[in-house]
Each structure stands twice: as structure tokens, then as C-alpha cells.
mmCIF file of C-alpha atoms in Angstrom:
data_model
loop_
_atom_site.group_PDB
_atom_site.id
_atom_site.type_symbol
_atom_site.label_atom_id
_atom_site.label_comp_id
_atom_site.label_asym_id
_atom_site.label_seq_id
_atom_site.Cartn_x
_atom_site.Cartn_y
_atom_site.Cartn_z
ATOM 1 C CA UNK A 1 57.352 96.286 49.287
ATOM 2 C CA UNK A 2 53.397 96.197 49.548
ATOM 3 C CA UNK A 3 53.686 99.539 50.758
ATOM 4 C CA UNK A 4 55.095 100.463 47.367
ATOM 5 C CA UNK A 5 52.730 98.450 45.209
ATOM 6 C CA UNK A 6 49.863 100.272 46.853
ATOM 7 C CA UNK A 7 51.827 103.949 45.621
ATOM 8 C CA UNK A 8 51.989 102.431 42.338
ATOM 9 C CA UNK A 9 48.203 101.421 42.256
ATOM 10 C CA UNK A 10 47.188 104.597 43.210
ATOM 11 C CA UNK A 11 49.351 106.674 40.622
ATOM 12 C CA UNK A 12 48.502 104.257 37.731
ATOM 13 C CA UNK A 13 45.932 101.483 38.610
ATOM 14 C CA UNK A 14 45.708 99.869 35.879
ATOM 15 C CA UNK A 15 49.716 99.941 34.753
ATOM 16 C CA UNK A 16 50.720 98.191 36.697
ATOM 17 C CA UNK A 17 48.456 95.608 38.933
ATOM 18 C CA UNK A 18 48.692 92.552 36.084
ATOM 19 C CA UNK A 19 52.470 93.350 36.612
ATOM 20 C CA UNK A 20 52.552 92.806 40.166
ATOM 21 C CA UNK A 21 50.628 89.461 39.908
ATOM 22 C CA UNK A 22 52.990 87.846 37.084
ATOM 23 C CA UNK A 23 53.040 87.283 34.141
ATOM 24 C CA UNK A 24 53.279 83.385 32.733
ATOM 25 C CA UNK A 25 56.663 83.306 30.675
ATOM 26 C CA UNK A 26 57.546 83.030 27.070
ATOM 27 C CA UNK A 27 60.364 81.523 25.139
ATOM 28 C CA UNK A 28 60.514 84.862 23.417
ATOM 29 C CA UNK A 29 63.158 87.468 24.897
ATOM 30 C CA UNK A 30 63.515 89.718 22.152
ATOM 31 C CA UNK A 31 62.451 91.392 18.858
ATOM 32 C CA UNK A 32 62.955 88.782 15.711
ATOM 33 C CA UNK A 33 62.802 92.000 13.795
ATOM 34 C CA UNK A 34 66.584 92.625 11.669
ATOM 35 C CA UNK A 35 68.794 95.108 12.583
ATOM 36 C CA UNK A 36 67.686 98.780 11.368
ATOM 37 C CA UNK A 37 68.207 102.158 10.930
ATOM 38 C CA UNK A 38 67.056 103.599 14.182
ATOM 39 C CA UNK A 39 69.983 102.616 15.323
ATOM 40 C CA UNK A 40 71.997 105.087 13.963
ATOM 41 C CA UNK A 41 69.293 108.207 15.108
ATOM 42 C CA UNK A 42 70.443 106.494 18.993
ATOM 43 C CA UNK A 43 73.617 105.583 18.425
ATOM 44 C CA UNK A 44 73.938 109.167 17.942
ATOM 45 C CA UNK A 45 72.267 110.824 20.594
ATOM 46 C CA UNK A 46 74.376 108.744 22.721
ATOM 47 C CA UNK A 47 77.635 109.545 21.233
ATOM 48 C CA UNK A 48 76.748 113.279 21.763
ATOM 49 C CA UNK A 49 76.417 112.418 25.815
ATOM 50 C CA UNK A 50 79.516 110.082 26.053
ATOM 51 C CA UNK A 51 81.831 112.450 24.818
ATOM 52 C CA UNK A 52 79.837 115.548 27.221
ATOM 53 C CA UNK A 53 81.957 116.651 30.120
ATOM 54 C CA UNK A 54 81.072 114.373 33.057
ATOM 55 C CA UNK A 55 80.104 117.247 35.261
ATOM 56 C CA UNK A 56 78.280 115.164 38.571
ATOM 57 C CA UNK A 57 75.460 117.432 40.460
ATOM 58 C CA UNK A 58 73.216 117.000 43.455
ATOM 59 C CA UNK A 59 69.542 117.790 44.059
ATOM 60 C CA UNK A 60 70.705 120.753 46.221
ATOM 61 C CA UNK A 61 72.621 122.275 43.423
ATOM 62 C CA UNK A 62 69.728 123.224 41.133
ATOM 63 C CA UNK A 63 68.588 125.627 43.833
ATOM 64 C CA UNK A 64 71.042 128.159 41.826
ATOM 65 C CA UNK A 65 69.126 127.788 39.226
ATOM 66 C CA UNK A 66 66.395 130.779 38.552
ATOM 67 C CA UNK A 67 62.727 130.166 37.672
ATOM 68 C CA UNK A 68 60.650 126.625 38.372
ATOM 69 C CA UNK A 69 63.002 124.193 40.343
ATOM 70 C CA UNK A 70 63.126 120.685 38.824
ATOM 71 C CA UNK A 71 64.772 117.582 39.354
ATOM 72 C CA UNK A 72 66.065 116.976 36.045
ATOM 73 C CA UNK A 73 69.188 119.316 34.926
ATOM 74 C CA UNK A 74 69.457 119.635 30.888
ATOM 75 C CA UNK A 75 73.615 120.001 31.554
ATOM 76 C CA UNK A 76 74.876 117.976 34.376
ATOM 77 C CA UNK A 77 74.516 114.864 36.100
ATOM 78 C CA UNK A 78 72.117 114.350 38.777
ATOM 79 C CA UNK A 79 71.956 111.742 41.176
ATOM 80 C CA UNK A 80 68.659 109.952 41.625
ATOM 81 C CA UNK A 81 68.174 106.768 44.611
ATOM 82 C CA UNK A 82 66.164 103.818 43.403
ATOM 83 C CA UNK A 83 63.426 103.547 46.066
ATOM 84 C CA UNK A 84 62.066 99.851 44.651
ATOM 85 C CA UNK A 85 61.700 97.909 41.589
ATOM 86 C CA UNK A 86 59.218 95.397 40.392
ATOM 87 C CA UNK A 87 58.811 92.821 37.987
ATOM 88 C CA UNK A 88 56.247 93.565 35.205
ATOM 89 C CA UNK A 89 56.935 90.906 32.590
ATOM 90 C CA UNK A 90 59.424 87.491 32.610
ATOM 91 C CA UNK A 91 62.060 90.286 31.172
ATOM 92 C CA UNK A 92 60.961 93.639 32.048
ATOM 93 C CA UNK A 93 61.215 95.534 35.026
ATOM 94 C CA UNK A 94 59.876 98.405 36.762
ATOM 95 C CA UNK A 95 62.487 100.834 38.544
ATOM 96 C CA UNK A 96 60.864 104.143 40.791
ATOM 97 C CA UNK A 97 63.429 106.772 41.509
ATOM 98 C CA UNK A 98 62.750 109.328 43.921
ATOM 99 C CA UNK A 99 64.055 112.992 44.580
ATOM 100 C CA UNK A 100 63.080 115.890 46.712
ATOM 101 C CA UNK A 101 59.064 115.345 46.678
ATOM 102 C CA UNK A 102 58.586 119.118 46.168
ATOM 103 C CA UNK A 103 60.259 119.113 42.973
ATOM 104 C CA UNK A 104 58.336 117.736 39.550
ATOM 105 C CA UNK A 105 60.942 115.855 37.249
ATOM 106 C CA UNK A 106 61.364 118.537 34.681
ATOM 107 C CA UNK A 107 59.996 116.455 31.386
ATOM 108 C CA UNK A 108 57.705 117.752 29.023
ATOM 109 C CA UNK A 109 55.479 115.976 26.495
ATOM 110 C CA UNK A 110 56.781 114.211 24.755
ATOM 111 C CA UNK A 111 61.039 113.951 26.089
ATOM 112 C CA UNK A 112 63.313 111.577 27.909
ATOM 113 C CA UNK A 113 66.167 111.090 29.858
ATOM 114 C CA UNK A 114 69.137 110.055 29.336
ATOM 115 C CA UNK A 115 71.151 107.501 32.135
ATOM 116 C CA UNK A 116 74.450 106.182 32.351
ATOM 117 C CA UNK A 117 76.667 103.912 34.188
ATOM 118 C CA UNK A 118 80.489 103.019 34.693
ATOM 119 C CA UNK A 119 81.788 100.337 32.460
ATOM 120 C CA UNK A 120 85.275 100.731 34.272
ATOM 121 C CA UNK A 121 88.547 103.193 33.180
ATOM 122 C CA UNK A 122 90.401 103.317 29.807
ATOM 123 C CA UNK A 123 93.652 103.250 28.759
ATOM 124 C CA UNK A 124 94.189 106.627 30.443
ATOM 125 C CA UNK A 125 92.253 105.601 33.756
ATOM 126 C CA UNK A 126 89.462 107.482 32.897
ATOM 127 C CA UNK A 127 86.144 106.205 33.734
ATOM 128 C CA UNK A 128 84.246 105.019 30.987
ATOM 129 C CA UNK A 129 80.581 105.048 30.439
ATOM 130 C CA UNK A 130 77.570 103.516 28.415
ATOM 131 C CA UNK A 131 74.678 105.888 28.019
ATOM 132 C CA UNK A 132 70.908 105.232 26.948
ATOM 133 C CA UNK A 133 68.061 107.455 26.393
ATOM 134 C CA UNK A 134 64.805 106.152 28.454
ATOM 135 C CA UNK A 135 61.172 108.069 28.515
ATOM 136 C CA UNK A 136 59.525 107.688 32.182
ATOM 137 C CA UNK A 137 55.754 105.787 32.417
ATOM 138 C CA UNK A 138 54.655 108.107 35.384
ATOM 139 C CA UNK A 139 52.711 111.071 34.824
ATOM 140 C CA UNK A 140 55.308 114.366 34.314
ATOM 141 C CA UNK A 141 52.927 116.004 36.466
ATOM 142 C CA UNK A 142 54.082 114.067 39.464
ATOM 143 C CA UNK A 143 56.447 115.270 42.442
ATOM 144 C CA UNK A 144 59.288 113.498 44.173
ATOM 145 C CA UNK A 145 59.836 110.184 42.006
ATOM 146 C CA UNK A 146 59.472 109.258 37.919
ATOM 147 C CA UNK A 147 59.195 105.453 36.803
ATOM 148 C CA UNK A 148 61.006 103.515 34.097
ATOM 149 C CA UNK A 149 60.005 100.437 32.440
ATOM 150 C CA UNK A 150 63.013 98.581 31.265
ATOM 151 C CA UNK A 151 63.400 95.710 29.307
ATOM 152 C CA UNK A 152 66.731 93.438 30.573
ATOM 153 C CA UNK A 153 68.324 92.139 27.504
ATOM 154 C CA UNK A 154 70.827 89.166 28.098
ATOM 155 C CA UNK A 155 73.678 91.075 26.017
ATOM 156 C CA UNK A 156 72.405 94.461 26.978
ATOM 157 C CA UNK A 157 75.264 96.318 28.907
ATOM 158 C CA UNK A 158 72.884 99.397 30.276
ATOM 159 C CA UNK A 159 69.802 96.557 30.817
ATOM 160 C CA UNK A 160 72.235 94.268 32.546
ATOM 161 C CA UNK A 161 73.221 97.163 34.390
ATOM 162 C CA UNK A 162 69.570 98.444 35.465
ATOM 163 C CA UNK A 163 68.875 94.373 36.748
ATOM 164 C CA UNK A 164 71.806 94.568 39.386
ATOM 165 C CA UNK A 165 70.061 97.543 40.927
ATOM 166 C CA UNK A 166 68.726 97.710 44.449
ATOM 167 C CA UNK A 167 66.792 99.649 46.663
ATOM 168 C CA UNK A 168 68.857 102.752 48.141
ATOM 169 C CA UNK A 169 71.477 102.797 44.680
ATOM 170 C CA UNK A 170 71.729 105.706 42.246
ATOM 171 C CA UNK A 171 71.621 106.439 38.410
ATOM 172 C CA UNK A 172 72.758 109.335 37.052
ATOM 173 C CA UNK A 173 70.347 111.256 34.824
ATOM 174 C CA UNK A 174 69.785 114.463 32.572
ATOM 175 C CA UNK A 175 67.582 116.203 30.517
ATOM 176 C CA UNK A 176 65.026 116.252 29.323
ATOM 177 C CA UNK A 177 65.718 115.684 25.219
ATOM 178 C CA UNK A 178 62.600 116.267 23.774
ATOM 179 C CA UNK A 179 61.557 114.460 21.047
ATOM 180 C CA UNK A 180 58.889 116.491 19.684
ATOM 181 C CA UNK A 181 56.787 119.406 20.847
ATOM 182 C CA UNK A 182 53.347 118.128 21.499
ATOM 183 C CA UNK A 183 50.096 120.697 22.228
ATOM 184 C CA UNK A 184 46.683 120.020 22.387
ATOM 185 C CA UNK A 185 44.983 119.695 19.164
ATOM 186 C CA UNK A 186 48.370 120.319 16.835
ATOM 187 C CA UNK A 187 46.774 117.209 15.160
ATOM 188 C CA UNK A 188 43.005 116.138 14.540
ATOM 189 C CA UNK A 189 44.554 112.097 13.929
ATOM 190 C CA UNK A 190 47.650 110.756 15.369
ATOM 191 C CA UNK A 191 48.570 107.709 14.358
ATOM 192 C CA UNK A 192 51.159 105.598 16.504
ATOM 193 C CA UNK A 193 53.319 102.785 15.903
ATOM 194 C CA UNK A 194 55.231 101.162 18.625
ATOM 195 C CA UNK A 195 57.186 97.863 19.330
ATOM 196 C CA UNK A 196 57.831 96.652 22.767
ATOM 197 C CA UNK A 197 59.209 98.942 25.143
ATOM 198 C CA UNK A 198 58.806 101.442 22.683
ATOM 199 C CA UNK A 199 55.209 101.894 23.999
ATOM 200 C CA UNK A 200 56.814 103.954 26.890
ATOM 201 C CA UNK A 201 56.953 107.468 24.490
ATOM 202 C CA UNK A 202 53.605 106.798 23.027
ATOM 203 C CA UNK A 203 51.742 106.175 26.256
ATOM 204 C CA UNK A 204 53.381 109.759 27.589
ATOM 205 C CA UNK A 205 51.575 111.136 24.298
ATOM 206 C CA UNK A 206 48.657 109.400 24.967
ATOM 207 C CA UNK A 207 47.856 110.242 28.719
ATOM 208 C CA UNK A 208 48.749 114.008 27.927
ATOM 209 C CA UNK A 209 45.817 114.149 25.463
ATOM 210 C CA UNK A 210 43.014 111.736 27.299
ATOM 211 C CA UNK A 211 43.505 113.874 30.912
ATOM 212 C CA UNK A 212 43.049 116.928 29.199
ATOM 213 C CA UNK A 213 39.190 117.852 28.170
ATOM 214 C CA UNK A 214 39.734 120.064 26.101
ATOM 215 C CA UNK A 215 41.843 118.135 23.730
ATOM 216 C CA UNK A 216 40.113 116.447 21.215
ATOM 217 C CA UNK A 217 43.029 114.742 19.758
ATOM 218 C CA UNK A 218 42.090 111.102 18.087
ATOM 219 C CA UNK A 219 44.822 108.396 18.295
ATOM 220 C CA UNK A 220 45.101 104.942 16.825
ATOM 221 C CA UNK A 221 47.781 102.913 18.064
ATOM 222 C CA UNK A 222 49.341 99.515 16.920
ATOM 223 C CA UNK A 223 51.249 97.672 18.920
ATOM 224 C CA UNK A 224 53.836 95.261 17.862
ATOM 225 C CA UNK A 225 55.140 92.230 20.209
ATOM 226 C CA UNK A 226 56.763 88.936 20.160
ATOM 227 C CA UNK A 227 54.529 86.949 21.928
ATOM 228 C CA UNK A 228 51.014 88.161 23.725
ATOM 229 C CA UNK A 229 52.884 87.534 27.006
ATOM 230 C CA UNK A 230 54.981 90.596 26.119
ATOM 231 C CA UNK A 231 52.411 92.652 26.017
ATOM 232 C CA UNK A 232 53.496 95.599 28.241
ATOM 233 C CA UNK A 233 51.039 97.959 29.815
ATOM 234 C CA UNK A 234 48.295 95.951 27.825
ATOM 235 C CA UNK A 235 45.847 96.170 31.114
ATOM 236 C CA UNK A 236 46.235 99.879 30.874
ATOM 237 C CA UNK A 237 45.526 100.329 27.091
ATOM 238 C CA UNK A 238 42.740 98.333 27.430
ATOM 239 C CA UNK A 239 41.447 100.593 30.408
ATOM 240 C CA UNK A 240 42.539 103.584 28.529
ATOM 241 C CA UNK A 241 40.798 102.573 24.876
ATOM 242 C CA UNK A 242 37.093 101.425 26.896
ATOM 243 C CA UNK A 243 36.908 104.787 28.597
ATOM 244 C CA UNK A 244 38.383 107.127 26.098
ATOM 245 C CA UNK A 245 36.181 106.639 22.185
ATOM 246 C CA UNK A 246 38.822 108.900 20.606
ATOM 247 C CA UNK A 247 41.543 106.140 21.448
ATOM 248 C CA UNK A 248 42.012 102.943 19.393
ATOM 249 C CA UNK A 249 44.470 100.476 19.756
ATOM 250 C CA UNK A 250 45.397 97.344 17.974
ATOM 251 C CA UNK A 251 47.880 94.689 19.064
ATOM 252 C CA UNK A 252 49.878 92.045 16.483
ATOM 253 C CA UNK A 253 52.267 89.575 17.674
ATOM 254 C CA UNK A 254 55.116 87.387 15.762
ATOM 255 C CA UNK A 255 53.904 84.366 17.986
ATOM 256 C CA UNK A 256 50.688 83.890 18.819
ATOM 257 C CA UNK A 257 48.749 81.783 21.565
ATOM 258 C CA UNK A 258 45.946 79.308 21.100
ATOM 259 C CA UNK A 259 43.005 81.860 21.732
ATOM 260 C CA UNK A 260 45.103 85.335 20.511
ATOM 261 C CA UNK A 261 42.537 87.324 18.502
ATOM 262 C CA UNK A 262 44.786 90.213 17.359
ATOM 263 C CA UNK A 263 47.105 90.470 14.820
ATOM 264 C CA UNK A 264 49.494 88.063 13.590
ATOM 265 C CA UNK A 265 53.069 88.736 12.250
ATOM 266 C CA UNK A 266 54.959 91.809 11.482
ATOM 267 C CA UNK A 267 53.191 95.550 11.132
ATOM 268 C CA UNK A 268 51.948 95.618 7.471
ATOM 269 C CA UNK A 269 51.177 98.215 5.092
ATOM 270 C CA UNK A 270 47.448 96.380 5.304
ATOM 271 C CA UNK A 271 47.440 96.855 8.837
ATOM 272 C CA UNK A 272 49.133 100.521 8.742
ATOM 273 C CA UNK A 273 46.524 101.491 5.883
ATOM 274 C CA UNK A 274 43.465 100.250 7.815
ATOM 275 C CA UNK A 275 44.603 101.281 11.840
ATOM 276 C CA UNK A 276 46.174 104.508 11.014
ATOM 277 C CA UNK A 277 44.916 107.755 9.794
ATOM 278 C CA UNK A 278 45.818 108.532 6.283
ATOM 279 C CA UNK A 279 48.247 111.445 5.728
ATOM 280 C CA UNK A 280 47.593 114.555 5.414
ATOM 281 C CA UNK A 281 48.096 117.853 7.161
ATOM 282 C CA UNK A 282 45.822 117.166 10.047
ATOM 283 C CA UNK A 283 47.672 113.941 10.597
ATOM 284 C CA UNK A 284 51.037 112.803 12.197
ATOM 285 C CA UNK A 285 52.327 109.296 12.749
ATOM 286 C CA UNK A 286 54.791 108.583 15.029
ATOM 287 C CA UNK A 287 56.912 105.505 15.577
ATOM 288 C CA UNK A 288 59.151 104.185 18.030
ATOM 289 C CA UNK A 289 60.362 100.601 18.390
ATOM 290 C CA UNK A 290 63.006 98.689 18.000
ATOM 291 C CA UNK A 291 66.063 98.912 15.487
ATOM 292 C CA UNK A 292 64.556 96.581 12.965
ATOM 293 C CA UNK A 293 61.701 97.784 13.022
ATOM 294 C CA UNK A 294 62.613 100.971 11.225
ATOM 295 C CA UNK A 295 63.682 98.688 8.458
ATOM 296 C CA UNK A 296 60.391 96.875 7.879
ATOM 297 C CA UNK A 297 59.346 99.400 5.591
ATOM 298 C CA UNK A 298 56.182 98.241 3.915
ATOM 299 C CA UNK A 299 54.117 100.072 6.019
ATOM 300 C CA UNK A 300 56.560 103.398 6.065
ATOM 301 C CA UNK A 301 56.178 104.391 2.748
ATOM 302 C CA UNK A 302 52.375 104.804 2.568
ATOM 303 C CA UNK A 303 52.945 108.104 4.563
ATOM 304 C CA UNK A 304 54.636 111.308 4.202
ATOM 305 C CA UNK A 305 53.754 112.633 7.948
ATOM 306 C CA UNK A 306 56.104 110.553 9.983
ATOM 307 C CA UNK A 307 58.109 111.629 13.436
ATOM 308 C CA UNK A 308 60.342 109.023 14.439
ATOM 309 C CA UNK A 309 60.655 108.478 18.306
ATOM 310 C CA UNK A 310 63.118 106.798 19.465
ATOM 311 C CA UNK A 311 63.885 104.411 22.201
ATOM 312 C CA UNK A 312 67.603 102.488 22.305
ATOM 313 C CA UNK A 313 66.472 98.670 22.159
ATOM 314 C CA UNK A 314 69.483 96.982 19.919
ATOM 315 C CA UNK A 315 71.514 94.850 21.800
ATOM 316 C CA UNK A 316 75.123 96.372 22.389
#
């Protein structure tokens, strides 16, 4: 296990060292936010994959394939081994999956994956399935493994799933979907809003831009959470907004603690109107949170720009 924790300090030191120690717990476990329509935009996607042909491939199998090898297959199933998993919040966990360490996963910026697991045979005695999308934390740029950062919900079939995972079982994966098409400098101002786990898509935007030097791409980010104890990657932001000027991030919880001095309640249209670029054509704003979240729509209608991410965070 330390042996891992050092790999993950060296690929993301920041990420993911808080995590490691513990974090103190909160009474929160999910999103007071109602139920919304980003539900529907993953329900969706999801339906699409159940009702795909359940083709099942191996690693060794893509070597038919012509041009760059990659883990990742867009049309069949691929098995990947968990090689360890860590605890980054009192309800989140960290899961590294590793494949042939010559191969890079396959996922552009920004994209996901989709999973899915067995939920047992139906009336015909075929296997059934649940199926979520996820984006990956590590860099795309990396060989041999990709991270997720998953959030267990209590109800949460693929969640509950993910939990009963140990070292040495698989997941079956493909993609990449892509979500939309970044490149350096298609924006001068991107504005971000995100709501727990649904940091994972933004922070894949975000690293793209602040590794590469010659984009000059400015981003302001708020961050929406129950509780300041479910703050993920909060260490990293923090790194990654003291070292970077064209990065700004601002965090607002439902609950606050004694000393919080962020934001307090729900994303407004104040706070949208004075931590987000205005719209325009140089502008974007993306968002990606939980269902409810969508339907909170003060702050929505004060722009026209707006590419919803998604990430599949209602409890099913």
C-alpha cells in the first residue's frame, strides 16, 4: 500500500496527500440539491450503452487495431484490474486501474468512460447490467493505469458496486465519449461550474490548459459542496490557483464550519455574475454537477454560452 501512495504522490502531489491522511467526517453524504434535468442528458447516454451488444475484449485484442494502440476501445468491452484503492474523503474513494504500461488510456480532453457491472440475469437469463459514465483524475498523458474518484452513495447501485472492489478485480470499460472538443486558446475566459464529484471533468480541462505554455486560456471556477469536509481535490486547486494567475477558483458550501470563509449556500446568479466571465464569444461556461443542480437555475440564465458536462450523480 505505501508503495502505491508514493506512485500517487509522484503523479499528482498535491491530489491526493490530504486524502491519504483523512479527512474528519461530516453528517453530510450527499447533494441537498432537488432532483434535475441532467438526469435525463445521463440517463440517456446510459440507455444507449445498456442496450449495446455486450461484446467482452482483452488488452491483447486491440493489437488488430491500426494506428496508435490504446487501452480504451470506443466499441467493446475491455477488461481493466484494480491495482489499489484509497480513501480520499468519509464517502469518496480513489480506485487506480492498470493495463499494459506501454499503452496511454486513449482519452482526450475533455471525455470519459463509461463502466459497468452485473446486476444478475433477467427473465430470459440474460445478464443484466447498470452502466455509468466516469471522467479519470490522472493525467491522459499517462501509460499503464488511469484513476477514478468515486463518490459511494448508500442507494447507489454502480457506487455500491465500485466499494466492494479489491485489489486484483476487474471493471469493464469503453470509450472514450467526449464531451466537448477542447484546444488551446478556443476560449480567452472559461468559466466553470461544478458540484462535488463533478470537479473530476473540470480539473481534466483545467490541467490540459495550465501544463501547456502556450495556452493562455483564463478559467474561473466555482465549486459547490455540502459541507467544507467534502471538498474534493481542494489541496490541489489550491496548489493549482497559487501557481497558475490565470486560474481562479471559488468554493461555497450548503453547511458551513465555524471558521469557513467561502461561500455560503447554493451557486447564485450573484455569485455566477461576479466569479464567471460574462458571455460573449470569447467565453464558454461549462457545468457539471449533480442532477439538481441543473435545476437551480438562477445563475443559468444570465448566460447564453453554456456546455453542459455531465457526470451521473442521482441516486438510482
Amino acid at each position: 500500500m505505501s508503495t502505491f501512495f508514493r506512485r500517487l504522490s509522484k503523479a499528482t502531489p498535491i491530489a491526493f496527500s490530504h486524502a491519504f491522511r483523512g479527512q474528519s467526517q461530516s453528517n453530510s453524504t450527499h447533494f441537498r440539491f432537488p432532483v434535475g434535468a441532467i438526469a435525463a442528458i445521463s440517463g440517456g447516454i446510459s440507455y444507449f450503452y445498456y442496450f449495446s451488444e455486450p461484446n467482452l475484449a482483452h488488452l491483447d485484442q486491440i493489437n488488430e487495431e491500426t494506428g496508435p494502440k490504446t487501452a480504451l476501445h470506443p466499441d467493446k468491452w475491455i477488461e481493466f484490474k484494480l491495482q489499489e484503492k484509497a480513501k480520499v474523503s468519509h464517502n469518496t474513494q480513489l480506485y487506480r486501474f492498470s493495463f499494459d504500461p506501454n499503452l496511454h488510456l486513449g482519452l482526450d480532453v475533455a471525455s470519459c468512460l463509461i463502466t459497468r457491472a452485473p446486476l444478475g440475469e433477467d427473465a430470459e437469463g440474460k445478464t443484466k447490467y447498470v452502466v455509468r459514465p466516469y471522467t479519470p483524475i490522472s493525467d491522459p498523458d499517462s501509460k499503464g493505469y488511469f484513476d477514478l474518484m468515486i463518490k459511494i452513495y448508500p442507494e447507489g447501485k454502480m457506487s455500491q458496486y465500485f466499494s466492494k472492489l479489491n485489489p486484483g478485480d476487474v471493471v469493464e470499460v469503453k470509450g472514450p465519449i467526449e464531451k466537448i472538443r477542447y484546444t488551446p486558446n478556443m476560449k480567452k475566459h472559461i468559466g466553470m461550474i461544478a458540484g462535488g464529484s463533478g470537479i473530476t471533468p473540470m480539473l481534466q480541462v483545467i490541467e490540459a490548459i495550465l501544463k501547456n505554455p502556450d495556452d493562455n486560456t483564463k478559467v474561473s471556477l466555482i465549486y459547490a459542496n455540502v459541507s467544507p469536509d467534502d471538498i474534493l481535490l481542494k489541496k490541489k486547486l489550491d496548489m493549482l490557483a497559487s501557481s497558475h494567475p490565470n486560474l481562479k477558483v471559488f468554493y461555497t458550501v450548503d453547511n458551513p464550519s465555524k471558521y469557513w470563509v467561502g461561500g455560503t449556500g447554493y451557486i447564485s446568479k450573484d455569485m455566477a455574475s461576479k466569479g464567471l466571465p460574462s458571455p460573449s464569444d470569447d467565453t464558454l461556461i461549462l457545468v457539471c454537477g449533480p442532477p439538481g443542480m441543473m435545476e437551480h437555475k438562477e445563475w443559468f440564465t444570465s448566460f447564453k454560452n453554456i456546455a453542459v458536462g455531465w457526470t451521473y450523480l442521482r441516486h438510482v
